[in-house]
Coordinates of C-alpha atoms and ligand atoms in Angstrom, one line a residue:
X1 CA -6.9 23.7 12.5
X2 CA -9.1 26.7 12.7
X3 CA -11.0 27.5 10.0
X4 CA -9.2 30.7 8.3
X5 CA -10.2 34.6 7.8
X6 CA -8.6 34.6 4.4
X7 CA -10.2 34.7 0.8
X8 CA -10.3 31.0 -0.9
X9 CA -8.0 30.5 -3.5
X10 CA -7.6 28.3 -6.4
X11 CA -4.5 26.0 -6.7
X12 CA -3.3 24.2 -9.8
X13 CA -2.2 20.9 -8.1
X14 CA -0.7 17.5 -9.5
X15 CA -1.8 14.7 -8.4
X16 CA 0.7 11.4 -8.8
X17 CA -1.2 8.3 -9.1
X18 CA -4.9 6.9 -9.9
X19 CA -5.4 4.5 -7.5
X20 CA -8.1 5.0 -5.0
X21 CA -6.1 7.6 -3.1
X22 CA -5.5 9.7 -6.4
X23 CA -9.0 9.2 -7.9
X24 CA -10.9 10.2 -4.3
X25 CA -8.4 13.0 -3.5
X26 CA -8.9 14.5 -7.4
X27 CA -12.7 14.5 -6.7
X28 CA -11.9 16.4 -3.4
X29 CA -9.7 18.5 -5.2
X30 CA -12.1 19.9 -7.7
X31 CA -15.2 19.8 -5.6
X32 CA -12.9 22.6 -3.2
X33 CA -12.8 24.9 -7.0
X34 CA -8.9 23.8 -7.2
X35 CA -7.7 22.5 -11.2
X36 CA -6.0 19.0 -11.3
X37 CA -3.9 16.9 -13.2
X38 CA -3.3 13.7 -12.3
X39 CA -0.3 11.6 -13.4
X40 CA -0.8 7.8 -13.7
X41 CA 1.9 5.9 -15.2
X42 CA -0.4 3.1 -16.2
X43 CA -2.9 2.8 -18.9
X44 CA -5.8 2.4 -16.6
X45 CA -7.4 3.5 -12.9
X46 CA -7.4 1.3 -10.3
X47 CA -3.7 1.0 -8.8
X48 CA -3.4 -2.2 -6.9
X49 CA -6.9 -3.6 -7.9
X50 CA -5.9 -4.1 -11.6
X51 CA -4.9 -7.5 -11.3
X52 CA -2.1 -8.9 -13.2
X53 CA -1.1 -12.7 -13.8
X54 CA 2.6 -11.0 -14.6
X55 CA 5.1 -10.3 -12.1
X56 CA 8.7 -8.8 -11.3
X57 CA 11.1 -10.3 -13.2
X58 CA 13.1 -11.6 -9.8
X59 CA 10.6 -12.7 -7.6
X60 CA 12.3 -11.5 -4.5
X61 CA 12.2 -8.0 -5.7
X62 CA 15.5 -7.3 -4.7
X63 CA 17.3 -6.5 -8.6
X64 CA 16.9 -2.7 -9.0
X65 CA 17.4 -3.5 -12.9
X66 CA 14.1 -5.9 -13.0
X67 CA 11.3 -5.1 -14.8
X68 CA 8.2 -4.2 -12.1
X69 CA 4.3 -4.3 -12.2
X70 CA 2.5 -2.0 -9.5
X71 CA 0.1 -4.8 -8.4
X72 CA -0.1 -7.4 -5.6
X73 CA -3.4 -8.5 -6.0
X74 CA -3.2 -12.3 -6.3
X75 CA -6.2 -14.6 -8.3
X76 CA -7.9 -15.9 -5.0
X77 CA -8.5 -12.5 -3.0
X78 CA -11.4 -11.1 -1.2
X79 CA -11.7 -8.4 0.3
X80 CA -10.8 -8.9 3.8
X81 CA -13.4 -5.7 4.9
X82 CA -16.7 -5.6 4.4
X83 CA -18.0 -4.0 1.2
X84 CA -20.3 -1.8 3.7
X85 CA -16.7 -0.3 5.1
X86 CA -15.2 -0.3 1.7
X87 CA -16.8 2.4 0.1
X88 CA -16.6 6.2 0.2
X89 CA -19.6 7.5 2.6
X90 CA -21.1 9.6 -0.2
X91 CA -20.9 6.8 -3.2
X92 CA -20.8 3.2 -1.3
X93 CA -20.1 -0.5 -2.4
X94 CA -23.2 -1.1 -3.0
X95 CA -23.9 -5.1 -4.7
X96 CA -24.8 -4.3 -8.1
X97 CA -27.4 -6.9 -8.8
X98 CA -28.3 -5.7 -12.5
X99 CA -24.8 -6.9 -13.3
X100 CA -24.3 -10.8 -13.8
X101 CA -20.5 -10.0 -14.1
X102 CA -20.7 -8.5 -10.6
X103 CA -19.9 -10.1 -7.6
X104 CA -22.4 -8.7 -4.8
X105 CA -21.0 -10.8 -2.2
X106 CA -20.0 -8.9 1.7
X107 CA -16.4 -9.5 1.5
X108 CA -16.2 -9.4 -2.7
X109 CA -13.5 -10.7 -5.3
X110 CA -10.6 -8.1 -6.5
X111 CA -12.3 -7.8 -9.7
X112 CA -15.5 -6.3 -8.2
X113 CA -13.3 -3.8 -6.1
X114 CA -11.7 -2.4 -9.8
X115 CA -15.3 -2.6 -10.8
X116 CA -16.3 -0.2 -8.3
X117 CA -13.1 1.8 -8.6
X118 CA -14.2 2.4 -12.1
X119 CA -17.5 3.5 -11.6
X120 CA -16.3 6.2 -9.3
X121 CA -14.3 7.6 -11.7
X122 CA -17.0 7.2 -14.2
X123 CA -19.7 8.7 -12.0
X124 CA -17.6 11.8 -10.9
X125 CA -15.8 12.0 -14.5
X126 CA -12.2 11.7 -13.2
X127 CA -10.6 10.8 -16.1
X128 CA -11.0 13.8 -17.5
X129 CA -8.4 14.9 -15.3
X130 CA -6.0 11.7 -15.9
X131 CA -3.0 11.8 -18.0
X132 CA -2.3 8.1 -18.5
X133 CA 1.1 6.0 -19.7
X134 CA 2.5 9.0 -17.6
X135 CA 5.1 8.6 -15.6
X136 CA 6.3 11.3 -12.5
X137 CA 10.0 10.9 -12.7
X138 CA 10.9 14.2 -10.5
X139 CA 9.3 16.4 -8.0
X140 CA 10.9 19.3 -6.2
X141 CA 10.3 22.3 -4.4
X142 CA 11.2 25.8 -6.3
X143 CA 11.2 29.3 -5.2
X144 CA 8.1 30.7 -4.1
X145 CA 6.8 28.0 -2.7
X146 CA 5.9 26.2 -6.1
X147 CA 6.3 22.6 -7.0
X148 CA 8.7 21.7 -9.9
X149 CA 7.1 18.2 -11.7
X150 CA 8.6 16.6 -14.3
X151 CA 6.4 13.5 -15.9
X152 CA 7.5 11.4 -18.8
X153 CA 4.8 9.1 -20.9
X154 CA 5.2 6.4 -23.0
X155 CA 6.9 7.9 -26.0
X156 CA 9.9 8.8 -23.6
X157 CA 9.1 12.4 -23.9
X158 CA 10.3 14.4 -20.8
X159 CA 7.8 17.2 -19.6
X160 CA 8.5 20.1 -16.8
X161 CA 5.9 21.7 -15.2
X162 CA 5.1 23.9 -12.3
X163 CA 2.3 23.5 -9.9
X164 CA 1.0 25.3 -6.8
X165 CA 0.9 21.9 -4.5
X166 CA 1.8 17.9 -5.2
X167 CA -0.2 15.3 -3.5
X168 CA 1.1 12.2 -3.7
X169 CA -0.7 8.9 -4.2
X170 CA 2.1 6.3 -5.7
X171 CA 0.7 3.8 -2.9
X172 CA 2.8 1.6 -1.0
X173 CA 2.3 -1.8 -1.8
X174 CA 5.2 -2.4 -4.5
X175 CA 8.3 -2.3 -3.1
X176 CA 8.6 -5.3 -1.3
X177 CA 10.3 -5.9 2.7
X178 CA 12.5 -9.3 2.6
X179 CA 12.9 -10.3 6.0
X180 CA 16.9 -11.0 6.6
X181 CA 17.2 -14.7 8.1
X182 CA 20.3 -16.2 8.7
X183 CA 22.2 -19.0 6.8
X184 CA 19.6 -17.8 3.6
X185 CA 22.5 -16.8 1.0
X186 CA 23.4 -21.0 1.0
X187 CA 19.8 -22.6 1.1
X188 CA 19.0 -23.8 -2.1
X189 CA 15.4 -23.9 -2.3
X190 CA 12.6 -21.3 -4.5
X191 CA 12.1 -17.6 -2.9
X192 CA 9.3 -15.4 -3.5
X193 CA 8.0 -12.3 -2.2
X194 CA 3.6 -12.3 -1.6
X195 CA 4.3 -9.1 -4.2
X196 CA 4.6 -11.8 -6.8
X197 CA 2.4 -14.5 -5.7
X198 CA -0.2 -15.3 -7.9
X199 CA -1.4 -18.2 -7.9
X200 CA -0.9 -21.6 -6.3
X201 CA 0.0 -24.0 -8.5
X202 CA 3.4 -23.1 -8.8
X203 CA 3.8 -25.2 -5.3
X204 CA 2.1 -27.9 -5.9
X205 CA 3.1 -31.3 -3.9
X206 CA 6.0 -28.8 -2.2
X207 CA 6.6 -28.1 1.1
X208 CA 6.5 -24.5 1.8
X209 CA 7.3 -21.9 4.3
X210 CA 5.4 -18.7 4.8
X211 CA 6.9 -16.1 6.9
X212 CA 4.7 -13.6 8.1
X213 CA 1.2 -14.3 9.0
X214 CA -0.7 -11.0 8.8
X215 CA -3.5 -10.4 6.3
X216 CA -1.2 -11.6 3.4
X217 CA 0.7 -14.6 4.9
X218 CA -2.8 -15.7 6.3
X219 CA -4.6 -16.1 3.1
X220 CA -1.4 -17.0 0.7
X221 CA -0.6 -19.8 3.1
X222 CA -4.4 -21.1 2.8
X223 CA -3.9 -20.5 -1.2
X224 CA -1.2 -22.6 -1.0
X225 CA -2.1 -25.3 1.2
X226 CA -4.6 -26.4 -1.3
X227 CA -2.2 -27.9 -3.6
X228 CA 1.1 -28.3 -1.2
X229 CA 2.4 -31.3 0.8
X230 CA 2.1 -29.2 3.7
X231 CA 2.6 -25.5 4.4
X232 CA 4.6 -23.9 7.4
X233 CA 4.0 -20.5 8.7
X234 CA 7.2 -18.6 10.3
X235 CA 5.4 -15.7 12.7
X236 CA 7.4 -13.9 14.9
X237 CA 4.5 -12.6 16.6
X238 CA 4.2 -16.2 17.9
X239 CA 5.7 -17.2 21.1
X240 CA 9.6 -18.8 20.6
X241 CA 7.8 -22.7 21.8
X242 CA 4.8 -22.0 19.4
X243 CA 3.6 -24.9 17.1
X244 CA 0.5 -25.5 16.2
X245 CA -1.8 -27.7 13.6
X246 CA -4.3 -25.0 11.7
X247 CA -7.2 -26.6 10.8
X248 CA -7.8 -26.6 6.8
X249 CA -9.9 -29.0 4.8
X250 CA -6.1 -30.8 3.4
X251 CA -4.8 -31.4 6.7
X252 CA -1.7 -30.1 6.1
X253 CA -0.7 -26.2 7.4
X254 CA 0.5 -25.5 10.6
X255 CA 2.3 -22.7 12.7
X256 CA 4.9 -21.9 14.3
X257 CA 7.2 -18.6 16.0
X258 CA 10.0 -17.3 13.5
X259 CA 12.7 -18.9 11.6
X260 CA 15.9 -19.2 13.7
X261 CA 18.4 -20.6 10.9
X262 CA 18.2 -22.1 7.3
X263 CA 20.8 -24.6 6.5
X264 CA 22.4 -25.3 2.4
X265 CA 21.0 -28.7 3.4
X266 CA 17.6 -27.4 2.7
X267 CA 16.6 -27.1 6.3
X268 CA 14.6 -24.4 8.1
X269 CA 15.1 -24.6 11.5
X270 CA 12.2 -22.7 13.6
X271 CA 12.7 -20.7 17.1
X272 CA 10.5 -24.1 18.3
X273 CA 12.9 -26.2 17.4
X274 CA 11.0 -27.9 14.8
X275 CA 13.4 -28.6 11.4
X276 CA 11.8 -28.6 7.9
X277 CA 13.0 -29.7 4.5
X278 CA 11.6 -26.7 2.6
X279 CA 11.1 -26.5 -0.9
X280 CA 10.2 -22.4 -1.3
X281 CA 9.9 -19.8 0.7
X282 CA 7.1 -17.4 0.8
X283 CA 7.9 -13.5 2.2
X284 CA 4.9 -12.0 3.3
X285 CA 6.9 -9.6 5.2
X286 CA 5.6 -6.8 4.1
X287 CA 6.3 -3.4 2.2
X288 CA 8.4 -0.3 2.1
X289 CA 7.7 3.5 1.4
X290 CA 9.1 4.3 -2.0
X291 CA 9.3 8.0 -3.1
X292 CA 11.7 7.4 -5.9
X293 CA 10.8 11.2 -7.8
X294 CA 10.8 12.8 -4.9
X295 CA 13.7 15.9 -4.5
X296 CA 13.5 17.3 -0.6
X297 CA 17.0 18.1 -0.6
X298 CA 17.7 15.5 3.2
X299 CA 14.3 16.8 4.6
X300 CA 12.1 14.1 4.1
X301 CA 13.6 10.8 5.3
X302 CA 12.0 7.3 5.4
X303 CA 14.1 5.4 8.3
X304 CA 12.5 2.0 9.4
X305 CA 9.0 2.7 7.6
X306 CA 8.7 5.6 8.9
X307 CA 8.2 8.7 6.2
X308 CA 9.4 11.7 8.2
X309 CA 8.6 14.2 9.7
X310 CA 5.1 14.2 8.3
X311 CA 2.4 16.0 10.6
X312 CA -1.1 14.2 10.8
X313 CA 1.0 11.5 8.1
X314 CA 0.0 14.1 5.4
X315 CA 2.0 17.4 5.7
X316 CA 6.1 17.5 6.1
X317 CA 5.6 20.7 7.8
X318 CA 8.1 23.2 6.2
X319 CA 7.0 21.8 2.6
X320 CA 3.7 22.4 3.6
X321 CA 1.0 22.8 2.3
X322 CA 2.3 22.6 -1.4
X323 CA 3.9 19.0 -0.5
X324 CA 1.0 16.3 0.9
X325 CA 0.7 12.9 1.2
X326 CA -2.7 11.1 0.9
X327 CA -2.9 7.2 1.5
X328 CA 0.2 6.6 4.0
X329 CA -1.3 5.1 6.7
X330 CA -2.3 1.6 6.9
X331 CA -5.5 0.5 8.6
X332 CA -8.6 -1.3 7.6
X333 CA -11.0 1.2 6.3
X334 CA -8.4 3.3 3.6
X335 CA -11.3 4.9 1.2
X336 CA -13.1 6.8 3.9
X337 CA -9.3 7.8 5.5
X338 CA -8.5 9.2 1.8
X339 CA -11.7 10.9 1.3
X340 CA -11.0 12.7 5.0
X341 CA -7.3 13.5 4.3
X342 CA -8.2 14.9 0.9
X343 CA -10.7 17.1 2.0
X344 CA -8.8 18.6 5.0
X345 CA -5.8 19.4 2.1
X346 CA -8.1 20.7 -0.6
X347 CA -9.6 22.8 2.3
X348 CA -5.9 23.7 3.2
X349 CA -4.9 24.8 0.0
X350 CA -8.0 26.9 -0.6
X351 CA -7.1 28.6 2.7
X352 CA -10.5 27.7 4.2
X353 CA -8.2 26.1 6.9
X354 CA -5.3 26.2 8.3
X355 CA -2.5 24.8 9.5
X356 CA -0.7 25.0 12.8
X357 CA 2.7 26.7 12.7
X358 CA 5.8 25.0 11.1
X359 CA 7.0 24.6 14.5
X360 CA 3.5 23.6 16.3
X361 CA 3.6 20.8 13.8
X362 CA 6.9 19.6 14.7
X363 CA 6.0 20.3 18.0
X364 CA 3.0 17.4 17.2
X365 CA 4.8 15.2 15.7
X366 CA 6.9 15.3 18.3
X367 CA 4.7 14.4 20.8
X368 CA 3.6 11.6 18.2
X369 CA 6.8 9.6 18.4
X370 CA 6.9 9.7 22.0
X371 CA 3.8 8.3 22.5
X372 CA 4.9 5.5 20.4
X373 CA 7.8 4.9 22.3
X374 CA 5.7 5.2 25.5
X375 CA 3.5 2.6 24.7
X376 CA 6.5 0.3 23.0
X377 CA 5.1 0.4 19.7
X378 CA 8.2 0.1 17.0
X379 CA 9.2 2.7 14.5
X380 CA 8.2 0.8 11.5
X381 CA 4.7 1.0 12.6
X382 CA 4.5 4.9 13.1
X383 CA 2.0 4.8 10.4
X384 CA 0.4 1.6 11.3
X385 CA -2.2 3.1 12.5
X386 CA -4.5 0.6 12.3
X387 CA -2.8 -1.3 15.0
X388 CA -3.5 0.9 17.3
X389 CA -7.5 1.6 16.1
X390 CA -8.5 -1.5 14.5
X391 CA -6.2 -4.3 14.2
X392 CA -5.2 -5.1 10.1
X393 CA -2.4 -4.6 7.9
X394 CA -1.6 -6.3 5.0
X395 CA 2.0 -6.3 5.6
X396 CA 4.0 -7.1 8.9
Ligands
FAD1 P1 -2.5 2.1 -5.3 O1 -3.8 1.4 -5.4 O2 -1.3 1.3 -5.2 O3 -2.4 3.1 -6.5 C1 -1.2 3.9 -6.7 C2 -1.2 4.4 -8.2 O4 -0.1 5.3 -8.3 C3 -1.0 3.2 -9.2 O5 -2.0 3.3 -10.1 C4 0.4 3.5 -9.7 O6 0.5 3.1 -11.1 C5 0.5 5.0 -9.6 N1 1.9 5.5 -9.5 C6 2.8 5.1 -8.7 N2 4.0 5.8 -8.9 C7 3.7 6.7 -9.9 C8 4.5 7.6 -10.6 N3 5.8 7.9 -10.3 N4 3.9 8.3 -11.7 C9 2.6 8.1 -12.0 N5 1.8 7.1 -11.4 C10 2.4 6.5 -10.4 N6 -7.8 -2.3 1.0 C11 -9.2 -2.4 1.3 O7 -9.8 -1.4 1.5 N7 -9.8 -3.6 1.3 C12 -9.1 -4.8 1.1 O8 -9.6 -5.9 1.1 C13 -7.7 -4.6 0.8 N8 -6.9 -5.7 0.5 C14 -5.6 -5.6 0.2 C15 -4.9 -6.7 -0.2 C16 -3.5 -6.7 -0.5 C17 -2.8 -7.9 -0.8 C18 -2.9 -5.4 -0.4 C19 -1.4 -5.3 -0.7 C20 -3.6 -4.2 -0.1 C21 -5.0 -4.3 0.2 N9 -5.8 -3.2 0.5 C22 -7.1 -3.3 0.8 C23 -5.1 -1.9 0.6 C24 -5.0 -1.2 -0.8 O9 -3.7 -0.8 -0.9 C25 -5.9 0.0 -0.9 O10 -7.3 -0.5 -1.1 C26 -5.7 0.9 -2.1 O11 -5.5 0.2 -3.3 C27 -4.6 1.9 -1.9 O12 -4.8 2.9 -2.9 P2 -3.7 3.9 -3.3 O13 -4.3 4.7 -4.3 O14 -3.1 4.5 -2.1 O15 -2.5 3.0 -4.0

């Protein structure tokens, strides 16, 4: 990725979503002389941090016909970094001790995250940029190497356009992962996806099982075990003869490997051999890339989480550099990881850099996967790349 010969150009680029991806990769955007519209089909920035008490209308997820919200963010959570890691390096999360409403604690409340979401966007006037209650419904490639959008807000009205580039920021906590387990079409007890989890109280005096015991199934199943009769967590991370009391001021949460069977009984039966008479079950099992506008004619495929092939996780190299991707990976520090990949494709676009060959890239990408394989790391965590730097993911 040499920096290049040729004269800097400005691009007219569409941006889809104003979450922090979209609002960081805007700034970047503009600051590289490029002009940017960015399409955010709610009324507000903020993405996932504009917490909502609503919900899907199934609370598995699973009816394509259900009515959706974009948020996961449940009453109780903190940030699970530090505010110091949070931030982007040239505007941090500082505590904002002039503000009662603020929260200036290290690892904050989800209402102090929007809070500092929204004085990024004040601070480097992003909204100017933001067309709101406007939806991306299609995105495809046209001759010359343009970008086809076509948006529709909230009077239904259909609009085509054509842009230079597309970076895309939809995020990729909505769509919800149910874990299959067997015998689950004939037990009789509650379902939910962590998507839709809000608050406890909907379990109180239950017993509950939490499958999944990453960042999510962690905190949910301490949410939980506040008000439950006791709380079960299903990990298959956990070795098959694991079973083990956690220790939480109610007494009453323990763990143990994966579910083996669920019975119409009511039973769960775990890998331990342990049998519980559940009441619900929570999925915290995770989330799946979800490009539902996008047109790339077979090229770009999404098989077991992976989004493919996508060089660096940002360019699919023969839609490149008009097609990028900011946000994909998952790992603990995401700000700073947008405000790097957003740079590096304004700087792209602008031809102050550029990229490897179509073929180099593939060539890379390549060489990607089989290092993956090499070290036995599972396709649905090509992009799960904080697993292999820092280990934290809010999903599986
Ligand atoms: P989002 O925040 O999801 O924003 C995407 C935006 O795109 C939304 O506003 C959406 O409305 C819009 N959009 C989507 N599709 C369209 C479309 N077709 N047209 C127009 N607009 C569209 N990260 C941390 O740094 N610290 C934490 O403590 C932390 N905790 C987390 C806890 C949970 C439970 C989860 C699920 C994630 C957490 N994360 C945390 C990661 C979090 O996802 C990121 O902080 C960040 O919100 C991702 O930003 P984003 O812009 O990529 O996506």
């Amino acid at each position: 990725m040499a920096p290049a010969q040729n004269q800097i150009t400005s691009k007219h680029v569409a941006v889809i979503g104003a979450g922090p991806a979209g609002l960081i990769t805007s700034r970047e955007l503009r600051r590289e002389g490029h002009s940017v519209v960015v399409f955010e089909r709610e009324k507000q920035v903020g993405g996932l941090w504009v917490y909502t008490p609503k919900s899907d209308s199934d609370p598995l997820s699973l009816d394509p016909t259900r009515s959706k919200v974009h948020s996961s963010i449940y009453e109780s959570l903190r940030t699970n970094v530090p505010r110091e890691s949070m931030g982007v390096r040239d505007f941090p999360f500082l505590p904002r001790f002039d503000d009662e409403s603020r929260d200036a604690r290290r690892y904050p409340n989800h209402r102090e995250v929007l809070a500092y979401i929204q004085d990024f966007a004040r601070e480097f006037k992003i909204e100017e940029m933001i067309r709101f209650e406007t939806e991306v419904v299609r995105v495809e490639p046209v001759d010359n190497g343009n970008w086809r959008v076509q948006s529709k807000n909230s009077g239904g009205f259909l609009e085509d356009e054509i842009y230079d580039a597309v970076v895309v920021c939809n995020g990729h906590y909505t769509e919800p992962n149910i874990a299959h387990i067997p015998g689950i079409k004939s037990w009789p007890g509650k379902q939910i996806h962590s998507h839709n989890y809000r608050v406890p109280d909907p379990f109180e005096n239950e017993v509950v099982v939490v499958i999944g015991n990453f960042a999510s199934g962690a905190d949910i199943s301490r949410d939980i075990a506040k008000v439950a009769k006791e709380v079960h967590i299903a990990s298959r991370a956990r070795e098959p003869h694991t079973y083990e009391k956690i220790s939480v001021p109610q007494n009453n949460l323990w763990m143990h490997s994966e579910i083996d069977t669920t019975h119409e009984d009511g039973s769960i039966v775990f890998k331990n051999g342990k049998v519980i008479f559940a009441d619900s079950i929570v999925y915290c099992t995770g989330y799946k890339y979800n490009f539902p506008f996008l047109e790339t004619n077979g090229y770009l495929r999404i098989d077991e989480k992976r989004v493919e092939p996508l060089y660096k996780h940002v360019f699919p190299p023969a839609l490149a550099p008009g097609l990028a991707f900011v946000g994909l990976p998952a790992m603990g520090i995401v700000f700073v990881m947008f405000e790097i990949q957003s740079k590096w494709v304004a700087a792209v676009l602008s031809g102050r850099v550029t990229l490897p060959s179509t073929d180099k890239m593939m060539e890379d990408i390549n060489a990607w996967y089989a290092s993956l394989d090499a070290l036995g790391i599972p396709k649905r965590h090509t992009h799960t790349i904080g697993r292999i730097q820092v280990s934290s993911s809010y999903s599986e």
